[in-house]
Coordinates of C-alpha atoms in Angstrom, one line a residue:
M1 CA -26.9 49.9 107.1
E2 CA -24.6 51.7 109.5
H3 CA -23.1 54.9 108.3
F4 CA -19.4 54.5 107.5
I5 CA -16.9 57.2 108.5
V6 CA -13.6 57.3 106.7
S7 CA -10.5 56.8 108.8
A8 CA -9.2 60.3 107.9
R9 CA -12.2 61.8 109.7
K10 CA -12.7 59.1 112.3
Y11 CA -9.2 59.3 113.6
R12 CA -8.5 63.0 113.1
P13 CA -6.4 64.1 116.1
Q14 CA -8.2 66.2 118.8
V15 CA -5.2 67.2 120.8
F16 CA -1.6 68.2 119.9
E17 CA -0.3 64.9 121.3
D18 CA -2.1 62.9 118.6
V19 CA -0.7 64.9 115.7
V20 CA 1.8 62.7 113.7
G21 CA 5.2 63.8 112.5
Q22 CA 4.9 67.5 113.5
Q23 CA 6.3 67.5 117.0
A24 CA 8.4 70.7 116.6
I25 CA 5.3 72.7 115.5
T26 CA 2.9 71.3 118.0
N27 CA 5.4 71.9 120.9
T28 CA 6.0 75.5 119.7
L29 CA 2.2 76.2 119.6
E30 CA 1.7 74.6 123.0
N31 CA 4.4 76.6 124.6
A32 CA 3.2 79.8 123.0
I33 CA -0.3 79.3 124.5
K34 CA 1.1 78.5 128.0
N35 CA 3.4 81.5 127.9
N36 CA 0.8 83.9 126.4
H37 CA 3.2 84.5 123.5
L38 CA 0.9 83.7 120.6
A39 CA 0.8 85.9 117.5
Q40 CA -2.5 87.2 116.2
A41 CA -1.8 86.1 112.6
L42 CA -0.4 82.6 111.9
L43 CA 0.3 81.0 108.5
F44 CA 0.4 77.2 108.3
T45 CA 2.0 76.0 105.0
G46 CA 3.1 72.7 103.7
P47 CA 2.1 69.7 101.5
R48 CA -1.4 68.3 101.5
G49 CA -2.5 65.8 104.3
V50 CA 0.2 66.7 106.8
G51 CA -2.1 68.3 109.5
K52 CA -2.4 72.0 108.8
T53 CA -6.1 72.3 109.2
T54 CA -6.1 69.8 112.1
C55 CA -3.5 71.8 114.0
A56 CA -5.5 75.0 113.3
R57 CA -8.6 73.5 114.8
I58 CA -6.8 72.1 117.8
L59 CA -5.1 75.5 118.4
A60 CA -8.4 77.4 118.1
K61 CA -9.9 75.2 120.9
R62 CA -6.8 75.2 123.1
I63 CA -6.6 79.0 123.1
N64 CA -9.9 79.5 124.9
Q65 CA -9.5 76.3 127.0
E66 CA -6.3 77.7 128.4
V67 CA -7.8 81.1 129.2
T68 CA -10.9 79.7 130.9
G69 CA -9.0 77.0 132.6
N70 CA -11.3 74.3 131.1
T71 CA -9.1 71.8 129.4
S72 CA -11.9 69.4 128.5
V73 CA -11.8 68.2 124.9
D74 CA -15.6 68.2 124.8
E75 CA -15.7 71.9 125.4
D76 CA -14.7 73.0 121.9
F77 CA -16.0 76.7 122.0
A78 CA -17.5 76.1 118.6
F79 CA -19.2 79.5 118.6
N80 CA -15.8 81.2 118.8
I81 CA -14.3 79.3 115.8
F82 CA -15.0 80.5 112.2
E83 CA -13.8 78.6 109.2
L84 CA -13.7 80.2 105.7
D85 CA -12.9 78.2 102.6
A86 CA -11.0 80.8 100.5
A87 CA -11.3 78.6 97.4
S88 CA -15.1 79.3 97.1
N89 CA -15.2 82.6 99.1
N90 CA -12.4 84.5 97.5
S91 CA -14.1 87.8 96.5
V92 CA -13.7 91.2 98.2
D93 CA -17.3 91.0 99.5
D94 CA -16.5 87.8 101.4
I95 CA -13.5 89.4 103.1
R96 CA -15.6 92.5 103.9
N97 CA -18.2 90.3 105.6
L98 CA -15.4 88.7 107.6
T99 CA -13.9 92.0 108.7
D100 CA -17.4 93.1 109.8
Q101 CA -17.7 90.0 112.0
V102 CA -14.3 90.6 113.5
R103 CA -15.4 93.7 115.3
I104 CA -18.0 91.7 117.4
P105 CA -16.3 90.3 120.6
P106 CA -16.9 86.7 121.6
Q107 CA -19.9 85.7 123.7
T108 CA -18.0 83.0 125.6
G109 CA -14.3 82.7 126.0
Q110 CA -11.8 85.4 125.3
Y111 CA -10.8 84.9 121.6
K112 CA -12.6 84.5 118.3
V113 CA -10.4 82.4 116.0
Y114 CA -10.8 82.7 112.2
I115 CA -9.4 79.8 110.1
I116 CA -9.0 80.6 106.4
D117 CA -8.2 77.5 104.5
E118 CA -6.6 77.6 101.0
V119 CA -5.8 81.2 101.5
H120 CA -3.7 81.4 98.3
M121 CA -7.0 81.3 96.3
L122 CA -8.0 84.8 97.4
S123 CA -8.1 87.4 94.7
Q124 CA -5.7 90.3 94.6
S125 CA -8.4 92.7 95.6
A126 CA -9.4 90.4 98.5
F127 CA -5.9 90.3 99.7
N128 CA -5.6 94.1 99.7
A129 CA -8.9 94.4 101.5
F130 CA -7.7 92.0 104.2
L131 CA -4.3 93.8 104.8
K132 CA -5.4 96.4 107.3
T133 CA -7.5 94.0 109.4
L134 CA -4.6 91.5 109.5
E135 CA -2.1 94.2 110.4
E136 CA -4.1 95.7 113.3
P137 CA -6.7 93.1 114.3
P138 CA -8.9 93.6 117.4
A139 CA -7.5 92.2 120.7
H140 CA -10.0 89.4 120.7
A141 CA -9.3 88.1 117.1
I142 CA -6.7 85.5 116.0
F143 CA -6.3 84.6 112.3
I144 CA -5.0 81.2 111.2
L145 CA -4.3 81.0 107.5
A146 CA -3.6 77.6 105.8
T147 CA -2.2 77.0 102.4
T148 CA -0.3 74.4 100.3
E149 CA 1.1 77.1 97.9
K150 CA 2.9 79.8 100.0
H151 CA 4.5 81.4 96.9
K152 CA 1.1 82.5 95.6
I153 CA 0.5 84.7 98.7
I154 CA 1.5 88.3 98.3
P155 CA 4.5 89.4 100.3
T156 CA 2.6 92.0 102.3
I157 CA 0.4 89.2 103.8
L158 CA 3.4 87.0 104.5
S159 CA 5.2 89.8 106.4
R160 CA 2.2 90.2 108.7
C161 CA 2.1 86.5 109.7
Q162 CA 4.1 84.1 111.8
I163 CA 4.9 81.2 109.4
F164 CA 4.9 77.5 110.3
D165 CA 6.2 75.2 107.7
F166 CA 4.7 71.7 108.0
K167 CA 7.0 68.9 106.7
R168 CA 6.1 65.6 104.9
I169 CA 5.5 62.8 107.4
G170 CA 8.1 60.1 107.5
V171 CA 7.4 56.6 106.3
L172 CA 8.0 55.1 109.7
D173 CA 5.7 57.6 111.5
I174 CA 2.9 56.8 109.0
K175 CA 3.5 53.0 109.3
N176 CA 3.3 53.2 113.2
Y177 CA 0.1 55.2 113.1
L178 CA -1.5 52.8 110.7
Q179 CA -0.4 49.9 113.0
K180 CA -2.1 51.7 115.8
I181 CA -5.4 52.1 113.8
A182 CA -5.2 48.4 112.7
E183 CA -5.0 47.4 116.4
E184 CA -8.0 49.6 117.3
E185 CA -10.0 48.1 114.4
Q186 CA -8.9 44.6 115.5
M187 CA -7.2 43.8 112.2
S188 CA -4.1 41.8 111.5
A189 CA -1.7 43.6 109.2
D190 CA 1.7 42.6 107.8
N191 CA 4.5 45.0 108.7
D192 CA 5.6 45.0 105.0
A193 CA 2.0 45.7 103.9
L194 CA 1.8 48.8 106.1
H195 CA 5.3 49.9 104.8
I196 CA 4.0 49.8 101.2
I197 CA 1.0 51.9 102.1
A198 CA 3.2 54.4 103.9
Q199 CA 5.6 54.7 100.9
K200 CA 2.6 55.0 98.5
A201 CA 1.2 57.9 100.6
D202 CA 4.4 60.0 99.8
G203 CA 4.4 61.8 103.2
A204 CA 0.7 62.6 103.4
L205 CA -1.1 60.9 106.3
R206 CA -4.6 61.6 104.9
D207 CA -3.6 59.8 101.7
A208 CA -2.3 56.9 103.7
L209 CA -5.6 56.6 105.6
S210 CA -7.5 56.7 102.3
I211 CA -5.3 53.9 100.9
F212 CA -5.7 51.9 104.2
D213 CA -9.5 52.1 103.8
R214 CA -9.4 50.9 100.2
V215 CA -7.2 48.0 101.0
V216 CA -9.3 47.0 104.0
S217 CA -12.4 47.0 101.7
F218 CA -10.5 44.7 99.3
S219 CA -8.9 42.2 101.8
G220 CA -11.1 42.5 104.9
K221 CA -9.6 42.1 108.3
N222 CA -6.3 40.5 107.1
L223 CA -3.9 42.9 105.4
T224 CA -1.1 41.0 103.6
R225 CA 1.7 42.3 101.4
T226 CA 0.3 40.4 98.4
A227 CA -3.2 42.0 98.8
V228 CA -1.8 45.5 99.2
T229 CA 0.5 45.2 96.1
E230 CA -2.3 43.7 94.0
N231 CA -4.9 46.3 95.1
L232 CA -2.5 49.3 94.7
N233 CA -1.0 48.0 91.4
V234 CA 2.5 48.5 92.6
L235 CA 5.5 46.3 91.8
D236 CA 6.4 44.1 94.8
Y237 CA 9.9 43.9 96.2
D238 CA 10.0 40.3 94.9
H239 CA 10.0 41.4 91.3
Y240 CA 13.1 43.6 91.8
F241 CA 14.9 41.0 93.9
A242 CA 14.3 38.4 91.1
I243 CA 15.4 40.7 88.3
T244 CA 18.5 41.8 90.2
Q245 CA 19.5 38.2 90.9
L246 CA 19.3 37.5 87.2
L247 CA 21.3 40.6 86.4
I248 CA 24.1 39.5 88.8
E249 CA 24.1 36.1 87.1
N250 CA 24.3 37.7 83.6
N251 CA 21.2 35.8 82.5
I252 CA 20.0 38.2 79.8
P253 CA 17.3 36.0 78.3
E254 CA 15.5 35.4 81.6
V255 CA 15.8 39.1 82.5
L256 CA 14.0 40.0 79.2
V257 CA 11.3 37.4 79.9
N258 CA 10.7 38.7 83.4
F259 CA 10.5 42.2 82.1
D260 CA 7.9 41.1 79.5
D261 CA 5.9 39.5 82.3
I262 CA 5.9 42.7 84.2
L263 CA 4.6 44.6 81.2
D264 CA 1.9 42.0 80.6
K265 CA 0.6 42.6 84.1
G266 CA -0.1 46.2 83.1
F267 CA 2.9 47.9 84.8
D268 CA 4.5 50.9 83.2
A269 CA 8.1 50.5 82.0
H270 CA 9.1 53.9 83.2
H271 CA 7.8 53.1 86.7
F272 CA 9.7 49.8 86.5
I273 CA 13.1 51.3 85.6
S274 CA 12.8 54.1 88.2
G275 CA 11.9 51.5 90.8
L276 CA 14.8 49.4 89.7
A277 CA 17.2 52.4 90.2
S278 CA 15.7 52.9 93.7
H279 CA 16.2 49.1 94.4
F280 CA 19.9 49.4 93.5
R281 CA 20.2 52.4 95.7
D282 CA 18.7 50.4 98.6
L283 CA 21.1 47.6 98.0
L284 CA 24.0 50.1 98.1
V285 CA 22.7 51.5 101.4
A286 CA 22.4 48.0 102.8
K287 CA 26.0 47.2 102.1
D288 CA 27.2 49.4 104.9
P289 CA 26.0 48.9 108.5
A290 CA 26.2 52.7 109.1
T291 CA 23.6 53.3 106.4
V292 CA 21.3 50.4 106.9
N293 CA 18.9 52.6 108.9
L294 CA 18.2 54.6 105.7
L295 CA 16.2 51.6 104.4
E296 CA 12.5 52.6 104.7
V297 CA 11.2 49.0 104.5
G298 CA 9.8 46.3 106.8
D299 CA 11.9 43.8 108.7
G300 CA 11.3 41.0 106.2
A301 CA 12.3 43.1 103.3
K302 CA 15.3 44.5 105.1
K303 CA 16.6 41.0 105.6
Q304 CA 16.2 40.3 101.9
Y305 CA 18.1 43.5 101.1
L306 CA 21.0 42.5 103.4
E307 CA 21.2 39.1 101.8
Q308 CA 21.2 40.4 98.2
S309 CA 23.6 43.3 98.9
A310 CA 26.2 40.7 100.0
K311 CA 26.0 39.1 96.5
A312 CA 26.3 42.4 94.6
D313 CA 29.6 44.1 94.1
L314 CA 29.9 47.8 95.0
K315 CA 31.2 48.7 91.6
F316 CA 28.3 46.8 89.9
L317 CA 25.7 48.7 92.0
M318 CA 27.3 52.1 91.2
Q319 CA 27.3 51.4 87.5
A320 CA 23.8 49.9 87.6
I321 CA 22.4 53.0 89.3
D322 CA 24.1 55.2 86.7
L323 CA 22.6 53.2 83.8
A324 CA 19.2 52.9 85.3
N325 CA 19.1 56.6 86.1
D326 CA 20.3 57.5 82.6
C327 CA 17.5 55.4 81.1
D328 CA 15.0 57.1 83.4
L329 CA 16.1 60.5 82.1
K330 CA 15.9 59.5 78.4
Y331 CA 12.6 57.6 78.7
K332 CA 10.2 60.4 77.8
T333 CA 12.2 61.5 74.8
S334 CA 12.7 58.0 73.4
K335 CA 10.7 56.9 70.4
N336 CA 11.1 53.2 71.3
Q337 CA 10.8 53.2 75.1
R338 CA 10.6 49.4 75.5
L339 CA 13.8 48.9 73.6
L340 CA 15.5 51.6 75.7
V341 CA 14.7 49.7 78.9
E342 CA 15.7 46.3 77.5
L343 CA 19.0 47.7 76.2
T344 CA 19.6 49.1 79.7
L345 CA 18.9 45.8 81.3
M346 CA 21.3 44.1 78.9
K347 CA 24.0 46.6 79.7
I348 CA 23.6 46.0 83.4
A349 CA 23.6 42.3 83.0
S350 CA 26.9 42.6 81.1
L351 CA 28.7 44.6 83.8
T352 CA 29.9 41.5 85.6
F353 CA 30.4 39.3 82.6
D354 CA 33.6 37.3 83.0
A355 CA 34.5 36.8 79.4
Q356 CA 36.9 39.0 77.4
K357 CA 36.3 42.6 78.4
K358 CA 35.8 45.1 75.7
K359 CA 38.0 48.2 75.9
S360 CA 35.4 50.5 74.5
K361 CA 32.2 51.3 76.1
H362 CA 30.5 50.4 72.8
F363 CA 32.1 46.9 73.0
I364 CA 34.3 47.3 69.9
I365 CA 36.8 44.5 69.6
P366 CA 40.3 45.9 68.9
A367 CA 41.5 45.6 65.3
S368 CA 44.7 44.0 66.4
Y369 CA 42.7 40.9 67.5
F370 CA 41.5 40.4 63.9
S371 CA 44.9 41.3 62.4
Q372 CA 46.7 38.6 64.4
K373 CA 43.9 36.1 63.6
I374 CA 44.2 36.7 59.8
V375 CA 48.0 36.5 59.9
E376 CA 47.8 33.1 61.7
E377 CA 45.3 31.8 59.1
K378 CA 47.6 32.8 56.3
L379 CA 50.6 31.3 57.9
D380 CA 48.7 28.2 59.0
A381 CA 50.7 28.5 62.3
P382 CA 50.6 30.6 65.5
L383 CA 52.1 34.0 64.9
H384 CA 54.8 33.8 67.6
Q385 CA 56.2 30.6 65.9
F386 CA 56.5 32.4 62.6
I387 CA 58.3 35.3 64.3
D388 CA 60.8 33.0 66.0
T389 CA 61.5 31.1 62.7
H390 CA 61.9 34.4 60.8
K391 CA 64.4 35.7 63.4
K392 CA 66.5 32.5 63.0
D393 CA 66.5 32.8 59.2
T394 CA 67.6 36.4 59.3
T395 CA 70.6 35.8 61.6
I396 CA 73.3 38.3 60.4
K397 CA 77.0 37.5 60.2
N398 CA 79.6 39.9 61.5
T399 CA 80.3 41.7 58.2
P400 CA 81.0 45.4 57.3
S401 CA 77.3 45.7 56.1
V402 CA 75.8 44.3 59.3
K403 CA 73.7 47.4 60.0
E404 CA 72.3 47.5 56.5
K405 CA 71.4 43.8 56.5
R406 CA 69.8 44.1 59.9
N407 CA 67.7 47.0 58.7
K408 CA 66.7 45.0 55.7
H409 CA 65.7 41.8 57.4
T410 CA 64.0 43.3 60.5
Q411 CA 61.2 44.8 58.5
P412 CA 57.6 43.8 59.5
I413 CA 56.4 40.3 58.6
A414 CA 56.6 39.6 54.9
S415 CA 53.3 41.0 54.0
D416 CA 53.6 40.2 50.3
K417 CA 53.9 36.5 51.2
I418 CA 50.8 36.3 53.4
G419 CA 48.6 38.7 51.4
L420 CA 48.6 41.6 53.9
T421 CA 49.5 45.2 53.3
T422 CA 51.8 46.9 55.8
S423 CA 50.4 49.8 57.7
R424 CA 51.2 53.2 56.1
K425 CA 50.6 56.7 57.3
R426 CA 47.2 57.6 56.0
K427 CA 47.0 60.8 54.0
S428 CA 44.6 63.4 55.2
A429 CA 41.5 64.2 53.3
L430 CA 40.9 67.4 51.2
S431 CA 41.3 70.5 53.3
L432 CA 42.3 74.1 53.0
S433 CA 45.8 73.4 54.2
S434 CA 46.3 70.6 51.6
I435 CA 45.0 72.9 48.8
K436 CA 47.4 75.6 49.8
R437 CA 50.2 73.1 50.0
N438 CA 49.5 71.6 46.6
A439 CA 49.3 75.1 45.1
L440 CA 52.6 76.1 46.6
Q441 CA 54.2 72.9 45.2
E442 CA 52.8 73.6 41.8
S443 CA 54.1 77.1 41.9
Q444 CA 57.5 76.0 43.0
K445 CA 57.6 73.5 40.1
E446 CA 56.7 76.1 37.6
T447 CA 59.3 78.5 39.0
E448 CA 61.9 75.8 38.7
I449 CA 61.1 75.4 35.0
T450 CA 61.5 79.2 34.4
E451 CA 64.8 79.2 36.2
E452 CA 66.3 76.3 34.2
N453 CA 69.2 76.8 31.9
L454 CA 67.3 78.4 29.0
D455 CA 70.2 77.9 26.6
N456 CA 69.0 74.3 25.8
L457 CA 65.4 75.4 25.1
P458 CA 64.0 76.9 21.9
Q459 CA 64.2 80.7 21.5
D460 CA 62.5 81.3 18.1
T461 CA 62.0 84.9 17.0
F462 CA 58.5 86.2 16.6
T463 CA 56.8 89.5 15.4
E464 CA 54.6 91.7 17.4
S465 CA 51.6 90.7 15.3
D466 CA 52.4 87.0 16.0
F467 CA 52.4 87.8 19.7
F468 CA 49.1 89.7 19.8
K469 CA 47.5 86.9 17.7
V470 CA 48.5 84.3 20.3
W471 CA 47.7 86.7 23.2
N472 CA 44.2 87.5 22.0
A473 CA 43.5 83.9 21.2
Y474 CA 44.6 82.9 24.7
I475 CA 42.3 85.5 26.3
D476 CA 39.3 84.2 24.2
Q477 CA 40.2 80.6 25.2
L478 CA 40.1 81.6 28.9
H479 CA 36.7 83.3 28.4
H480 CA 35.2 80.2 26.8
S481 CA 36.7 77.8 29.5
G482 CA 35.0 79.9 32.3
E483 CA 38.2 81.5 33.6
K484 CA 36.8 85.0 33.1
I485 CA 38.6 86.6 36.0
F486 CA 42.0 85.4 34.6
A487 CA 41.0 86.7 31.2
S488 CA 39.9 90.1 32.5
I489 CA 43.3 90.6 34.3
L490 CA 45.2 89.9 31.1
K491 CA 42.8 92.2 29.2
A492 CA 43.1 95.0 31.7
D493 CA 46.1 96.6 29.9
K494 CA 47.5 96.2 26.4
P495 CA 51.0 94.7 26.8
K496 CA 54.1 96.1 25.2
L497 CA 56.9 94.0 23.9
R498 CA 60.5 94.8 24.9
Q499 CA 62.6 92.1 23.4
H500 CA 61.5 89.0 25.3
K501 CA 59.7 90.9 28.1
I502 CA 55.9 91.3 28.1
C503 CA 55.4 94.7 29.9
V504 CA 52.1 95.3 31.5
T505 CA 51.0 98.2 33.8
Y506 CA 48.3 97.9 36.4
P507 CA 46.7 100.6 38.6
N508 CA 47.1 98.7 41.9
K509 CA 49.0 96.0 43.7
M510 CA 45.9 93.7 43.9
M511 CA 45.8 93.3 40.1
K512 CA 49.6 92.6 40.0
A513 CA 49.2 90.0 42.7
E514 CA 46.4 88.3 40.8
L515 CA 48.6 88.2 37.6
L516 CA 51.5 86.7 39.5
K517 CA 49.2 83.9 40.7
V518 CA 48.4 82.8 37.1
K519 CA 51.8 83.9 35.6
P520 CA 53.2 80.3 35.4
K521 CA 50.2 79.0 33.5
A522 CA 50.2 82.0 31.1
L523 CA 53.9 81.7 30.4
R524 CA 53.7 78.0 29.8
H525 CA 51.0 78.6 27.1
L526 CA 52.7 81.6 25.5
R527 CA 56.2 79.9 25.4
K528 CA 54.8 76.8 23.8
A529 CA 52.7 78.7 21.2
L530 CA 55.5 81.0 20.2
N531 CA 58.2 78.3 20.7
N532 CA 60.3 80.7 22.7
Y533 CA 61.1 79.9 26.4
K534 CA 62.8 83.1 27.1
I535 CA 59.5 85.0 27.3
D536 CA 58.7 86.5 30.7
F537 CA 56.4 89.1 32.3
E538 CA 57.4 92.5 33.6
V539 CA 54.7 94.1 35.8
T540 CA 54.7 97.7 36.9
I541 CA 52.2 99.7 39.0
N542 CA 51.0 103.2 38.0
E543 CA 48.4 104.4 40.6
D544 CA 47.7 107.4 38.5
N545 CA 45.8 105.2 36.0
A546 CA 43.5 104.0 38.8
K547 CA 41.0 106.8 38.0
K548 CA 40.3 105.2 34.7
F549 CA 38.7 102.2 36.4
A550 CA 35.3 102.6 37.9
Y551 CA 34.4 100.2 40.7
T552 CA 31.8 101.7 43.0
P553 CA 28.4 103.0 41.8
Q554 CA 29.5 106.6 42.5
E555 CA 32.7 106.1 40.4
K556 CA 30.7 104.7 37.6
Y557 CA 28.3 107.6 37.8
E558 CA 31.1 110.2 37.7
L559 CA 32.6 108.5 34.7
L560 CA 29.2 108.6 32.9
K561 CA 28.8 112.3 33.9
E562 CA 32.1 113.1 32.3
K563 CA 30.9 111.6 29.0
N564 CA 27.4 113.3 29.1
Q565 CA 26.6 116.2 31.4
A566 CA 22.9 115.7 30.7
I567 CA 22.8 112.7 33.1
E568 CA 23.2 115.0 36.1
L569 CA 20.3 117.2 34.9
L570 CA 18.2 114.0 34.5
R571 CA 19.0 112.9 38.1
K572 CA 18.1 116.3 39.6
T573 CA 14.9 116.7 37.6
F574 CA 13.4 113.3 38.6
K575 CA 15.2 113.2 42.0
L576 CA 16.8 109.9 41.3
D577 CA 19.2 108.0 43.6
L578 CA 22.1 105.9 42.5

């Protein structure tokens, strides 16, 4: 059996002219060689499979060919080219061996070229050992470093190199190169099939050639779009065109059935929804002749895009892209991913629905719709007829009370007759402001009672013992009912009676304010119990008495110390803290 060589090796470019999609870099290197303006340290960086190592090898051969005047491709000066795989030779010893070889001049040609692939894999020590040689190499040495991860290379290395950034290869460039290979291999290949392979490669020509070999092994000498999509397990354009047509027609059941068929074929729902968003984007691009060139598809698929874009409204496409993209973002965090995609499809299918539009994005039907419907059912007639009849019945004659009658008869529809309640202003729920408002109203009500004409209310006489009996019983009642703060305020000072005045003295304004809060409630109880509605409080403040009340730990300690000096001795002896 004849040995098979993969296309990536068989068709590896041997000259700069054959390199695909990197014309700017190849032209720069070619001119640098011709003008003898080539740096001694070059860094090729970029994604995988875009031609970094290939360009390094072509450059290594071209340098000596230009110097010797021998431009034959067969003369490759192999003895002057040294390749080092930094992924497996990344130690300091490997770099030291390399620097030892650099000192030896070439046997043929003028330059020795050292290609270090995957240079970012070198260790920190290896990079440091390489610095001096890279900064001041011998005149006969040229270093070409290649990497896919430039950010992993230390800055001191980057600053010593001339950097060339290789870009991803365009879909059209890859497709044309595959077409060229298919012709050389005497194969027939659909334009759309090669486009699908180029898109699947994601800018890497080596990946495209590997996919090409795989598809050829599957379908033989005839590459069709069906064979490519089946072998690569990618969703064909036809699926998206069919789904989009159903979405435009608002055919939700068929959309869900088609989506189920796609899942049954083993395709991922996330891949489907992201592909659908891209399909909507391509339809949007196809609507404008100025942007049609942005479509990276074959001629057959481009014709289909132009036809379907004419059927789709611009507003529909914008909203569909937004919904599909939102679904794509939420997909990974969703617990029911299939339902998320199905809900998105239903929303897209409802965008152009011609029935009654819902005002809310959540499709909530306005309450007024139901209100009118209920009124008409109660009246057994259309609402506008009832209103017209009602206006005739309430015709007002030219009398002195015309304004009053008009106001009376032009109230909303007689809700008591049809079993509906008229709309009222809804009271707010419980809040701090409502509590304060209610407390203020209650206080005002109590104040009004105290300020009434007391001549009509009982004013029975009572003794001091009668008062204290009611006073102490009221404090005990407050204790048992859980209002201990209120009870403690009343108990803070023994009141003195001065005719109908209950005189109390507090050490601060805070206690006075607390008493004033509960004053109406206390007066109501005392007046009722003693049957005397002329009773009132008289509160005074004497800050000199404040020292009698101990609040903080230090104040309590000082009060104890006044009663028993031995406490201070106890604290000092055992070194106690408060």
